[in-house]
GROMACS .gro file of C-alpha atoms in nm:
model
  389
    1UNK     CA    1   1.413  -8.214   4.069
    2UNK     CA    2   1.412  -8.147   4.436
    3UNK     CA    3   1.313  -8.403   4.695
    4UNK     CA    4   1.001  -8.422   4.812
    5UNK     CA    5   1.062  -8.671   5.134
    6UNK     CA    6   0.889  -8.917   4.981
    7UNK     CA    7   0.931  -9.244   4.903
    8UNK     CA    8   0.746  -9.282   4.568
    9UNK     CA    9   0.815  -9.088   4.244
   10UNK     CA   10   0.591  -8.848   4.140
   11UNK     CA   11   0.354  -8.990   3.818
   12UNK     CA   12   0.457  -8.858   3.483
   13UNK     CA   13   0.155  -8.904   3.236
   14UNK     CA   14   0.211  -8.985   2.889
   15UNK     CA   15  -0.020  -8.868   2.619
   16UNK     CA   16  -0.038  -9.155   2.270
   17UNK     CA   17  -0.069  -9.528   2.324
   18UNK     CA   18   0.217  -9.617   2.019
   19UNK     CA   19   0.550  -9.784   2.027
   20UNK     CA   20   0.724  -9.497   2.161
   21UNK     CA   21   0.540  -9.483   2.477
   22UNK     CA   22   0.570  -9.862   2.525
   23UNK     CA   23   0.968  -9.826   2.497
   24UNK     CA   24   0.910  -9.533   2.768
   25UNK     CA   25   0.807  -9.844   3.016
   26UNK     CA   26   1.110 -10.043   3.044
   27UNK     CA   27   1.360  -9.731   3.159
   28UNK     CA   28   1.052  -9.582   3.388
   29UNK     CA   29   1.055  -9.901   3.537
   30UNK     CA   30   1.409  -9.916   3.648
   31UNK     CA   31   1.379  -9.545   3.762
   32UNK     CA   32   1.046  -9.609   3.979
   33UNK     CA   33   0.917  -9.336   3.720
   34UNK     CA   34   0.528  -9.443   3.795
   35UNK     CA   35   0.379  -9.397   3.376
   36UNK     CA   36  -0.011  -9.280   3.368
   37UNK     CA   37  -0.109  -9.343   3.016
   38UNK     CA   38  -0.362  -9.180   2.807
   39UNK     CA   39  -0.411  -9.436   2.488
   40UNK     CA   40  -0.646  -9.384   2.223
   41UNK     CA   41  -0.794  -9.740   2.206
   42UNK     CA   42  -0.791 -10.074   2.405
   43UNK     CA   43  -0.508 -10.274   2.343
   44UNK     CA   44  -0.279 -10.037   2.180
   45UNK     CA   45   0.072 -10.095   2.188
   46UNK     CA   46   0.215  -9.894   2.515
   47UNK     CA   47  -0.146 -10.013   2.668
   48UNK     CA   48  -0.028 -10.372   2.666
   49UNK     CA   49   0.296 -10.241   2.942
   50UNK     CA   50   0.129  -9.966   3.103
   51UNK     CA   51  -0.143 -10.064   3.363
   52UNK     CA   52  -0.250  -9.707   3.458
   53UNK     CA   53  -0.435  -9.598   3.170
   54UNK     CA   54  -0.695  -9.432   3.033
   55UNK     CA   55  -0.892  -9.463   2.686
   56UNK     CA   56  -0.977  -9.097   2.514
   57UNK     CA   57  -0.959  -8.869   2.218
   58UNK     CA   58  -0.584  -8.679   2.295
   59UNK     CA   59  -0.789  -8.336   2.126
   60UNK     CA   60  -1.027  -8.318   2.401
   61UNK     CA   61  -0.924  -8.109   2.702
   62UNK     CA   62  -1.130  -8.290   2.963
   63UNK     CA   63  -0.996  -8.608   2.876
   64UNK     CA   64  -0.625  -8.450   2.885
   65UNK     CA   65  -0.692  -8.265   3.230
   66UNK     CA   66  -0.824  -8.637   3.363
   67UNK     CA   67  -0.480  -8.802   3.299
   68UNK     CA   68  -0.296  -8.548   3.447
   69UNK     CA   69  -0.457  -8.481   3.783
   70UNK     CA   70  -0.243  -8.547   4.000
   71UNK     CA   71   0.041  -8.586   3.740
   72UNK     CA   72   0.361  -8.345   3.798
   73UNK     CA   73   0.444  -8.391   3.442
   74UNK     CA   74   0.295  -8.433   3.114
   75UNK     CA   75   0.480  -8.578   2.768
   76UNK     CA   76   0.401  -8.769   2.451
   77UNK     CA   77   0.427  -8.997   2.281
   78UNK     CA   78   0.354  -8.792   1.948
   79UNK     CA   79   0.311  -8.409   1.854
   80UNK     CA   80  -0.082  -8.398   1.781
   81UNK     CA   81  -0.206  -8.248   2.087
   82UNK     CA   82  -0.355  -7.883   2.001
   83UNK     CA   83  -0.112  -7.623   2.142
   84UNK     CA   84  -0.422  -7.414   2.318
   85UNK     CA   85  -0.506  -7.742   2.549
   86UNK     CA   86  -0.109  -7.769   2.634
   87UNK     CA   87  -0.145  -7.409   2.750
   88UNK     CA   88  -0.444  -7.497   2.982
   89UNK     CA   89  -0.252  -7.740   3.154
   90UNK     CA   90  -0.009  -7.522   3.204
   91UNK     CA   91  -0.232  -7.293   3.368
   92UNK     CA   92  -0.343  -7.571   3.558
   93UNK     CA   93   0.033  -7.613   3.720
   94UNK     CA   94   0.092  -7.938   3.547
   95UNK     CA   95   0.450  -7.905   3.356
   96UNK     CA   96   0.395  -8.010   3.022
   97UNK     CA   97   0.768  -8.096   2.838
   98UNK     CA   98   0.862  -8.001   2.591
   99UNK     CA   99   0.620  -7.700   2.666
  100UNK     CA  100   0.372  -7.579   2.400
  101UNK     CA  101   0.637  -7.285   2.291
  102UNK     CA  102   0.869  -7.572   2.194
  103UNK     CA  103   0.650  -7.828   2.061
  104UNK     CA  104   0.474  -7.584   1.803
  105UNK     CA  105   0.793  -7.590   1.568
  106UNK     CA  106   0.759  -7.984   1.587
  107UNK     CA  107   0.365  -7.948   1.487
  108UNK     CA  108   0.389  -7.655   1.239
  109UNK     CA  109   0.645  -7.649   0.969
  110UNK     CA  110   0.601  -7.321   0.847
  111UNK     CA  111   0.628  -7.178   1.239
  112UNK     CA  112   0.959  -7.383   1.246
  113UNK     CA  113   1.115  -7.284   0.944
  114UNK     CA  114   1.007  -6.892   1.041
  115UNK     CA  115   1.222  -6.956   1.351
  116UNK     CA  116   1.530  -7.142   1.201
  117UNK     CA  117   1.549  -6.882   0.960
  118UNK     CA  118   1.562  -6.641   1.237
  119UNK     CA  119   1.807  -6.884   1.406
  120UNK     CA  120   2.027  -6.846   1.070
  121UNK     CA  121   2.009  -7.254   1.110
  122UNK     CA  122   2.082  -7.353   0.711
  123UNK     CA  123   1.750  -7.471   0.554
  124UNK     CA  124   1.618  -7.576   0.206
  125UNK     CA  125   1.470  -7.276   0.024
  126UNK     CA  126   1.089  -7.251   0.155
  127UNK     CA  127   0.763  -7.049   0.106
  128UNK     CA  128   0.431  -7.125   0.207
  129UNK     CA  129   0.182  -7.163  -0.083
  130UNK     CA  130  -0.154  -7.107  -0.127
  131UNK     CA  131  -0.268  -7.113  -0.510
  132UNK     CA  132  -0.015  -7.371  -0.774
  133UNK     CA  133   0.047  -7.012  -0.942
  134UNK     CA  134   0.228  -6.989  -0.565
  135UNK     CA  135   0.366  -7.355  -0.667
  136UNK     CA  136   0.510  -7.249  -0.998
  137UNK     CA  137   0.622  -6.919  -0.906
  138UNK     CA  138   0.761  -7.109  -0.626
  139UNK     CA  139   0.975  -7.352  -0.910
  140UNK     CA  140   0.931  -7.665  -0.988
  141UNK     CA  141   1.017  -7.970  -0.938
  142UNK     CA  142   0.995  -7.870  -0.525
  143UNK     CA  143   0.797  -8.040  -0.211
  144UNK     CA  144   0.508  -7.997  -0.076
  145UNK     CA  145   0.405  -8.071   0.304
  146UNK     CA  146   0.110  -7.973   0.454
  147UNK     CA  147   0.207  -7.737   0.785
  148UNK     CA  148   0.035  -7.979   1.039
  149UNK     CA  149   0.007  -8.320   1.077
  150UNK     CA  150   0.178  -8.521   0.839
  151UNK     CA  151   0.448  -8.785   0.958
  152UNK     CA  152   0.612  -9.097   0.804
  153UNK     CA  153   0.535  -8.970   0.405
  154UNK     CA  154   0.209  -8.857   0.474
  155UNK     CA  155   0.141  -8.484   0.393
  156UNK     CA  156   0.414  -8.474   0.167
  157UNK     CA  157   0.432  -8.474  -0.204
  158UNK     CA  158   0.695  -8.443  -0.502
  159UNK     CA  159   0.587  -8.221  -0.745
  160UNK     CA  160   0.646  -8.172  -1.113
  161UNK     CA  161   0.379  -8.008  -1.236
  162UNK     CA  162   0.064  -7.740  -1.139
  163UNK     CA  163  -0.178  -8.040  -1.179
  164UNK     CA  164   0.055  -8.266  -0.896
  165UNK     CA  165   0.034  -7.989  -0.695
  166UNK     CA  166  -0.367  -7.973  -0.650
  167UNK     CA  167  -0.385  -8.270  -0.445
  168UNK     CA  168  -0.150  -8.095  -0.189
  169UNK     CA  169  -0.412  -7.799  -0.138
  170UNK     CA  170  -0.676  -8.049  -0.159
  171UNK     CA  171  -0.578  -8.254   0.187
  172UNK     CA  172  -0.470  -7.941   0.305
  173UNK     CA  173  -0.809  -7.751   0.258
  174UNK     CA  174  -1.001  -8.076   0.398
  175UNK     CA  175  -0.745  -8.045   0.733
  176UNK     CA  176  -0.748  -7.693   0.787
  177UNK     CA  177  -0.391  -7.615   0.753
  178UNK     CA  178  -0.171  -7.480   0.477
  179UNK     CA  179   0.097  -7.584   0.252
  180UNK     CA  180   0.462  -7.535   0.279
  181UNK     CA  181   0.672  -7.564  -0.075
  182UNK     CA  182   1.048  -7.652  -0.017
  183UNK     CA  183   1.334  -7.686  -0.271
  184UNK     CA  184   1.371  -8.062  -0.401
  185UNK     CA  185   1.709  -8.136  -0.210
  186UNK     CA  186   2.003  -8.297  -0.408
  187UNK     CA  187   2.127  -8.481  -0.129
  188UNK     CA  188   2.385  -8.792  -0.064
  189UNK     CA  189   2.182  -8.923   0.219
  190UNK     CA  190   1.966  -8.860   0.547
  191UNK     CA  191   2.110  -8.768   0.896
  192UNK     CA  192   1.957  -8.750   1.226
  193UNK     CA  193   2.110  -8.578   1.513
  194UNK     CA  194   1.960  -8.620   1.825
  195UNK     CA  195   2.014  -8.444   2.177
  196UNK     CA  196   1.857  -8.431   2.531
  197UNK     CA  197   1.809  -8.134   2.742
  198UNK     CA  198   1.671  -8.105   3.048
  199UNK     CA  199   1.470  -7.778   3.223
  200UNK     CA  200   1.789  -7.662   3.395
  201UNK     CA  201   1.994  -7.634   3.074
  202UNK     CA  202   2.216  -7.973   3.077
  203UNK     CA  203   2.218  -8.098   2.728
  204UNK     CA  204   2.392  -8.458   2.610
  205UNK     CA  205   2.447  -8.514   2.224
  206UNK     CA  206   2.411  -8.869   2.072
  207UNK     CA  207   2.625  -8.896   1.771
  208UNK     CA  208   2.469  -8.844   1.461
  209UNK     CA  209   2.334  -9.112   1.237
  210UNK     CA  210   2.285  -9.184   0.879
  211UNK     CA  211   1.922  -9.304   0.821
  212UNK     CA  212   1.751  -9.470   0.461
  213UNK     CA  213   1.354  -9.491   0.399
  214UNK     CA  214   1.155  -9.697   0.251
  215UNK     CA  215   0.797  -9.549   0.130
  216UNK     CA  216   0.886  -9.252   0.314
  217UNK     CA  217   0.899  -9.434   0.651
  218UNK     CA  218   1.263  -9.441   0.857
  219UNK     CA  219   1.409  -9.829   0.748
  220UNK     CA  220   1.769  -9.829   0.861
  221UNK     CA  221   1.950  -9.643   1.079
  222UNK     CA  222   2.366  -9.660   1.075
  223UNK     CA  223   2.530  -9.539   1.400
  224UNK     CA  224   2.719  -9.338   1.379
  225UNK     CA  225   2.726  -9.241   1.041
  226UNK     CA  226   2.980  -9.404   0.818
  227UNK     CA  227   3.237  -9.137   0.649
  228UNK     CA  228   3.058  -8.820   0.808
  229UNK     CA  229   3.366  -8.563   0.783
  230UNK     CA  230   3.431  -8.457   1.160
  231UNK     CA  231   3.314  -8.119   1.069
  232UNK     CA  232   2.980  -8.184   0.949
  233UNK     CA  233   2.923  -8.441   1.215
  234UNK     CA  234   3.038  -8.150   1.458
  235UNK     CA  235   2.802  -7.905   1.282
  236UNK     CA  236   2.526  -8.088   1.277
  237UNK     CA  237   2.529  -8.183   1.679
  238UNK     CA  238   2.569  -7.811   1.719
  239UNK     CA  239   2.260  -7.748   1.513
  240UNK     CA  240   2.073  -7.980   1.742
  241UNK     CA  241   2.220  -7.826   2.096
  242UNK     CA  242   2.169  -7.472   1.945
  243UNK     CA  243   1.788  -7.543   1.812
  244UNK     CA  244   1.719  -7.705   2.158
  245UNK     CA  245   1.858  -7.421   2.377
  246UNK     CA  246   1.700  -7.149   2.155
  247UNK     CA  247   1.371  -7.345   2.175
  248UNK     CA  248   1.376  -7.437   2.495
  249UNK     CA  249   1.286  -7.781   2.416
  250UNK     CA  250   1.263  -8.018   2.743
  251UNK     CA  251   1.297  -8.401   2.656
  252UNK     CA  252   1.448  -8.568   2.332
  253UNK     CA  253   1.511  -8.373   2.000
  254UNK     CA  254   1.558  -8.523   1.654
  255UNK     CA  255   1.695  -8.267   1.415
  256UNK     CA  256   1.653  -8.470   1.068
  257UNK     CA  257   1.965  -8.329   0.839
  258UNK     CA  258   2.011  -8.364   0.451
  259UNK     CA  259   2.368  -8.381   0.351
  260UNK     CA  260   2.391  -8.249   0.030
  261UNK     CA  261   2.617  -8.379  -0.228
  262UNK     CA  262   2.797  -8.056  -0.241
  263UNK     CA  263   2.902  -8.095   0.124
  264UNK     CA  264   2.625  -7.906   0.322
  265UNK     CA  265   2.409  -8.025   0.599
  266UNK     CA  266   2.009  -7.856   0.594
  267UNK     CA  267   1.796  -7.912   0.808
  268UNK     CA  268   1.484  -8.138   0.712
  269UNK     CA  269   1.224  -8.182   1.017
  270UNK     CA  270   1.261  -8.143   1.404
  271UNK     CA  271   1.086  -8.448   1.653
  272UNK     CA  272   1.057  -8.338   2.012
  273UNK     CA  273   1.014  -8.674   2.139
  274UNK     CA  274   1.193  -9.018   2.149
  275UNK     CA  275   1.224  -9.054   1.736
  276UNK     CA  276   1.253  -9.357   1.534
  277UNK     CA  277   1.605  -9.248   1.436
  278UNK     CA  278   1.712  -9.310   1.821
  279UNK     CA  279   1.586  -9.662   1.847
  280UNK     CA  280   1.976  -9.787   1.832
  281UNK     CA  281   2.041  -9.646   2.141
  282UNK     CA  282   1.839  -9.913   2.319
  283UNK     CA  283   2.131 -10.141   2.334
  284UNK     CA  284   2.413  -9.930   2.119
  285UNK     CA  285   2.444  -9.615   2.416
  286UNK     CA  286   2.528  -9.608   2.761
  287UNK     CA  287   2.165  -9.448   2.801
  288UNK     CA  288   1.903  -9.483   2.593
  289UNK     CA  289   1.736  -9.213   2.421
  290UNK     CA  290   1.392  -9.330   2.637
  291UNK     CA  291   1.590  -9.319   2.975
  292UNK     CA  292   1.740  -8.985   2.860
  293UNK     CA  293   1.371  -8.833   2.806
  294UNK     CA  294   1.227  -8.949   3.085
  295UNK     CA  295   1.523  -8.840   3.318
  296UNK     CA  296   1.538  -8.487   3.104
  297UNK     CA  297   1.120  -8.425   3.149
  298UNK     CA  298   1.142  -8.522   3.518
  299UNK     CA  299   1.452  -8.302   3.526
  300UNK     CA  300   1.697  -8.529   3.645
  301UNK     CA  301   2.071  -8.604   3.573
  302UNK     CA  302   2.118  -8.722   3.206
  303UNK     CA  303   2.317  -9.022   3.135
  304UNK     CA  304   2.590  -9.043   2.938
  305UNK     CA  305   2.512  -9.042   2.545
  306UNK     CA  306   2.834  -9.283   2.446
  307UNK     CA  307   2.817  -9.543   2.196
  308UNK     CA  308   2.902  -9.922   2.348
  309UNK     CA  309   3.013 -10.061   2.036
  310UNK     CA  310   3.164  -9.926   1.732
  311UNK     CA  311   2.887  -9.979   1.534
  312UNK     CA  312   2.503 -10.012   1.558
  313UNK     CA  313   2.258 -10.102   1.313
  314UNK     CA  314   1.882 -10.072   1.374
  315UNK     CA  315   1.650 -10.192   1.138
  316UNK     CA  316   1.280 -10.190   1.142
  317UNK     CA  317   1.036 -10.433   1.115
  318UNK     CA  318   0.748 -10.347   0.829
  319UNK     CA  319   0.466 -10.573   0.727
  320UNK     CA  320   0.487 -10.662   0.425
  321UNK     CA  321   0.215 -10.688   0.100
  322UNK     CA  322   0.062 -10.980   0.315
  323UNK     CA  323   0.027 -11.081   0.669
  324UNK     CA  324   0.242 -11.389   0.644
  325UNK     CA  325   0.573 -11.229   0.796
  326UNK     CA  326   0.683 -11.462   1.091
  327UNK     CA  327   0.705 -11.197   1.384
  328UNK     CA  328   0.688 -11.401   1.740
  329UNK     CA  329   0.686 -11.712   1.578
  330UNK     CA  330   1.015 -11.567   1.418
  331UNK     CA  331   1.178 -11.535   1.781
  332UNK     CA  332   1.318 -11.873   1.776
  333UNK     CA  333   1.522 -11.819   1.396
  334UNK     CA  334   1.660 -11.550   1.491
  335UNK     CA  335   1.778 -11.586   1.853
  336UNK     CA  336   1.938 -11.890   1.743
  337UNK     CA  337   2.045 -11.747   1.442
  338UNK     CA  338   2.201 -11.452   1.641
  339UNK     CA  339   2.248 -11.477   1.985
  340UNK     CA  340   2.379 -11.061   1.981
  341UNK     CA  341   2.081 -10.996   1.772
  342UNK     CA  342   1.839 -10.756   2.012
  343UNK     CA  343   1.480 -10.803   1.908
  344UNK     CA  344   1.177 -10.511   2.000
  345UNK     CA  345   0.823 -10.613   1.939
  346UNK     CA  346   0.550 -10.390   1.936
  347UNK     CA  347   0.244 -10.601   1.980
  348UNK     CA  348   0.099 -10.474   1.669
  349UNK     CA  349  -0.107 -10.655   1.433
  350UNK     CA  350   0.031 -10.742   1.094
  351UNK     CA  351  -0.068 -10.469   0.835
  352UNK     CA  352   0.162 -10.365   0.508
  353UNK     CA  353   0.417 -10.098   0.572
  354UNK     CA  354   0.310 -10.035   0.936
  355UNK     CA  355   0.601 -10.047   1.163
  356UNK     CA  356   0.581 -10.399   1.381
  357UNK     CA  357   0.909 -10.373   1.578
  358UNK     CA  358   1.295 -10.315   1.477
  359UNK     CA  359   1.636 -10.532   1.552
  360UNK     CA  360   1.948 -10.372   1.676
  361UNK     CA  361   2.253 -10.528   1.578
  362UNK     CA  362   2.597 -10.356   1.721
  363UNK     CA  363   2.988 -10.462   1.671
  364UNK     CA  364   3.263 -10.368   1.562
  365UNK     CA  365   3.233 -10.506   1.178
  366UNK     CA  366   2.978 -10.283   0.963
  367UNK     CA  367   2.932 -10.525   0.700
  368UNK     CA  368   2.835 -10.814   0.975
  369UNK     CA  369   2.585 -10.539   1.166
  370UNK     CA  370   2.436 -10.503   0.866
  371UNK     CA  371   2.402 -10.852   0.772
  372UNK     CA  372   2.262 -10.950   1.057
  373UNK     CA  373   2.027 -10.696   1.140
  374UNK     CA  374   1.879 -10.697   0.775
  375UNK     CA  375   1.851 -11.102   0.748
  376UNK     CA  376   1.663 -11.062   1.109
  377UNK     CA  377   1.383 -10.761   0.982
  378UNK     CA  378   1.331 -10.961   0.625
  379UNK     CA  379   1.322 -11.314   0.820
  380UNK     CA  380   1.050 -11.174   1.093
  381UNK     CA  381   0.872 -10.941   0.783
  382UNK     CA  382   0.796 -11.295   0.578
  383UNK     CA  383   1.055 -11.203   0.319
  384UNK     CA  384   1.243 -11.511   0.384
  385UNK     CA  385   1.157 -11.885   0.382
  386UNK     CA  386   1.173 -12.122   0.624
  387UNK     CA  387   1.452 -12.234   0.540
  388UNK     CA  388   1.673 -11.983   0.532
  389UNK     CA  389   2.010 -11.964   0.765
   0.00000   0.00000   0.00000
């Protein structure tokens, strides 16, 4: 980014009020990055951090063109946006990143596994569907996602039979979007490899992660992966800096990886935007995967993607069957529990399996990490007494 000869930073706007924008705050901060919000209710989490703000529906493109005026750059906070607005404020000289080319393989999954395939990036076996003859044609068991619009489980179902299978095309008829059927992976576990890469072509790789979910939301993340063969883990940054350079993709991508138990990495789902599976990098790398977007959008110098400790773990913080987890009345427990415990609060209300916050624990003993950070989520989710250590 060239210098203007001013003496304030140009306003990046931020489109979704969640968690992810709020982390956006902190780093923006320390940059002088002045954050315009656009939230889609009062008090949501980033609107409790971001002053400059504005309340609207992120689908309508005259509330998207009034948080960007005067706005050099637009990004997000989530992938929901319709792609035709994205291209209007384009036209209207405001750089949105990642740019509506990229972000359509995060918000379509049939449009991203056309283009992987053309990419000869290794995949499950896919086909979009549109009858269950399609389905059992297809073979069964298999997944089904809708194309657009699900995240954290939802939109996605296992399938065994024709009958499973209707309520697929059912919530895919009432969206408006169609179904994509994907081999049922045999895999040993989850992996997430995550880059930056800014408009001029620099790229930084974080290293790649082993993640486990719960309910078919992200519950632990392991960095960097424990026993990834230096090949694979070489393969699947690769993947990652190859998908972002052929996609152009401006900002943070998550490439989420299967490694099958024969050895094989495929690729699952691509995030372009700080992702869930990048949270350890808030106190585990040199730069954070927030302070690495916003530097990438606003197309300044990355920072360096380097682990500080040998290990991280990052677990999140889910409400549980009730609301009678602990959360801030928790801070005191596990502070003084932990004094290397880092906590992250979302300022979210209590509600089950909604995501509340996440604790990073880092060192060099796995087994402790793990410990820690896992007493720390179950303690603050109300799975723990009192009075326990």
């Amino acid at each position: 980014m060239s210098s203007t000869g001013s003496h304030r930073a140009p306003t990046l706007a931020v489109i979704g009020g969640g968690q992810l924008a709020r982390m956006m705050a902190q780093p923006a901060i320390a940059l002088g990055l002045p954050l315009r919000l656009l939230a889609e209710a009062e008090g949501v989490s980033a609107a409790q951090v971001i002053p400059d703000q504005l309340v609207g529906d992120h689908t309508d493109l005259a509330t998207l063109r009034r948080v960007t005026e005067g706005a050099r750059v637009v990004t997000f906070d989530h992938e929901h946006v319709p792609t035709a607005h994205l291209h209007a404020l384009e036209a209207d000289g405001v750089a949105v990143r990642p740019g509506p080319d990229a972000l359509v393989h995060a918000q379509d999954k049939a449009v991203m596994r056309r283009r992987l395939a053309e990419l000869d990036v290794p995949c499950p076996r896919n086909a979009v569907v549109t009858t269950t003859a399609d389905v059992e044609a297809f073979g069964m068991p298999c997944v089904l996602k809708t194309t657009r619009g699900g995240y954290d489980g939802k939109g996605v179902w296992v399938v065994r039979s024709a009958d499973e299978a209707q309520a697929a095309f059912d919530a895919a008829t009432a969206a408006g979007v169609e179904v994509l059927a994907e081999e049922l992976v045999d895999f040993r576990r989850e992996l997430s490899a995550l880059v930056a890469r800014s408009p001029s072509g620099q790229a930084a790789a974080y290293p790649v992660v082993a993640s486990t979910q719960l309910d078919g939301i992200c519950h632990e993340v392991v960095a960097p992966a424990p026993d990834l063969a230096p090949a694979l883990a070489g393969q699947a940054q690769e993947i990652a800096l190859r998908v972002a350079g052929a996609l152009d993709v401006t900002g943070i991508l998550a490439v989420e990886l299967f490694e099958t138990t024969d050895g094989r990495i495929l690729v699952n789902e691509l995030a372009m935007r700080p992702h869930n599976t990048g949270h350890w990098t808030q106190d585990g790398a040199v730069t954070s995967q927030f302070e690495n977007h916003l530097r990438a959008v606003m197309d300044l110098p990355l920072g360096s993607p380097a682990p500080r400790a040998r290990w991280t773990v990052m677990v999140n913080i889910l409400g549980g069957p009730t609301d009678s987890g602990h959360l801030y009345d928790g801070l005191p427990h596990a502070m003084a529990r932990d004094p290397h415990l880092r906590v992250h609060l979302y300022g979210k209300d209590l509600r089950p399996g909604r995501k509340v916050g996440h604790v990073n624990a880092y060192g060099d003993d796995l087994d402790d990490c793990l410990e820690r950070a896992r007493h720390a989520a179950a303690w603050f989710r109300g799975d723990l007494g009192d009075e326990s250590e």
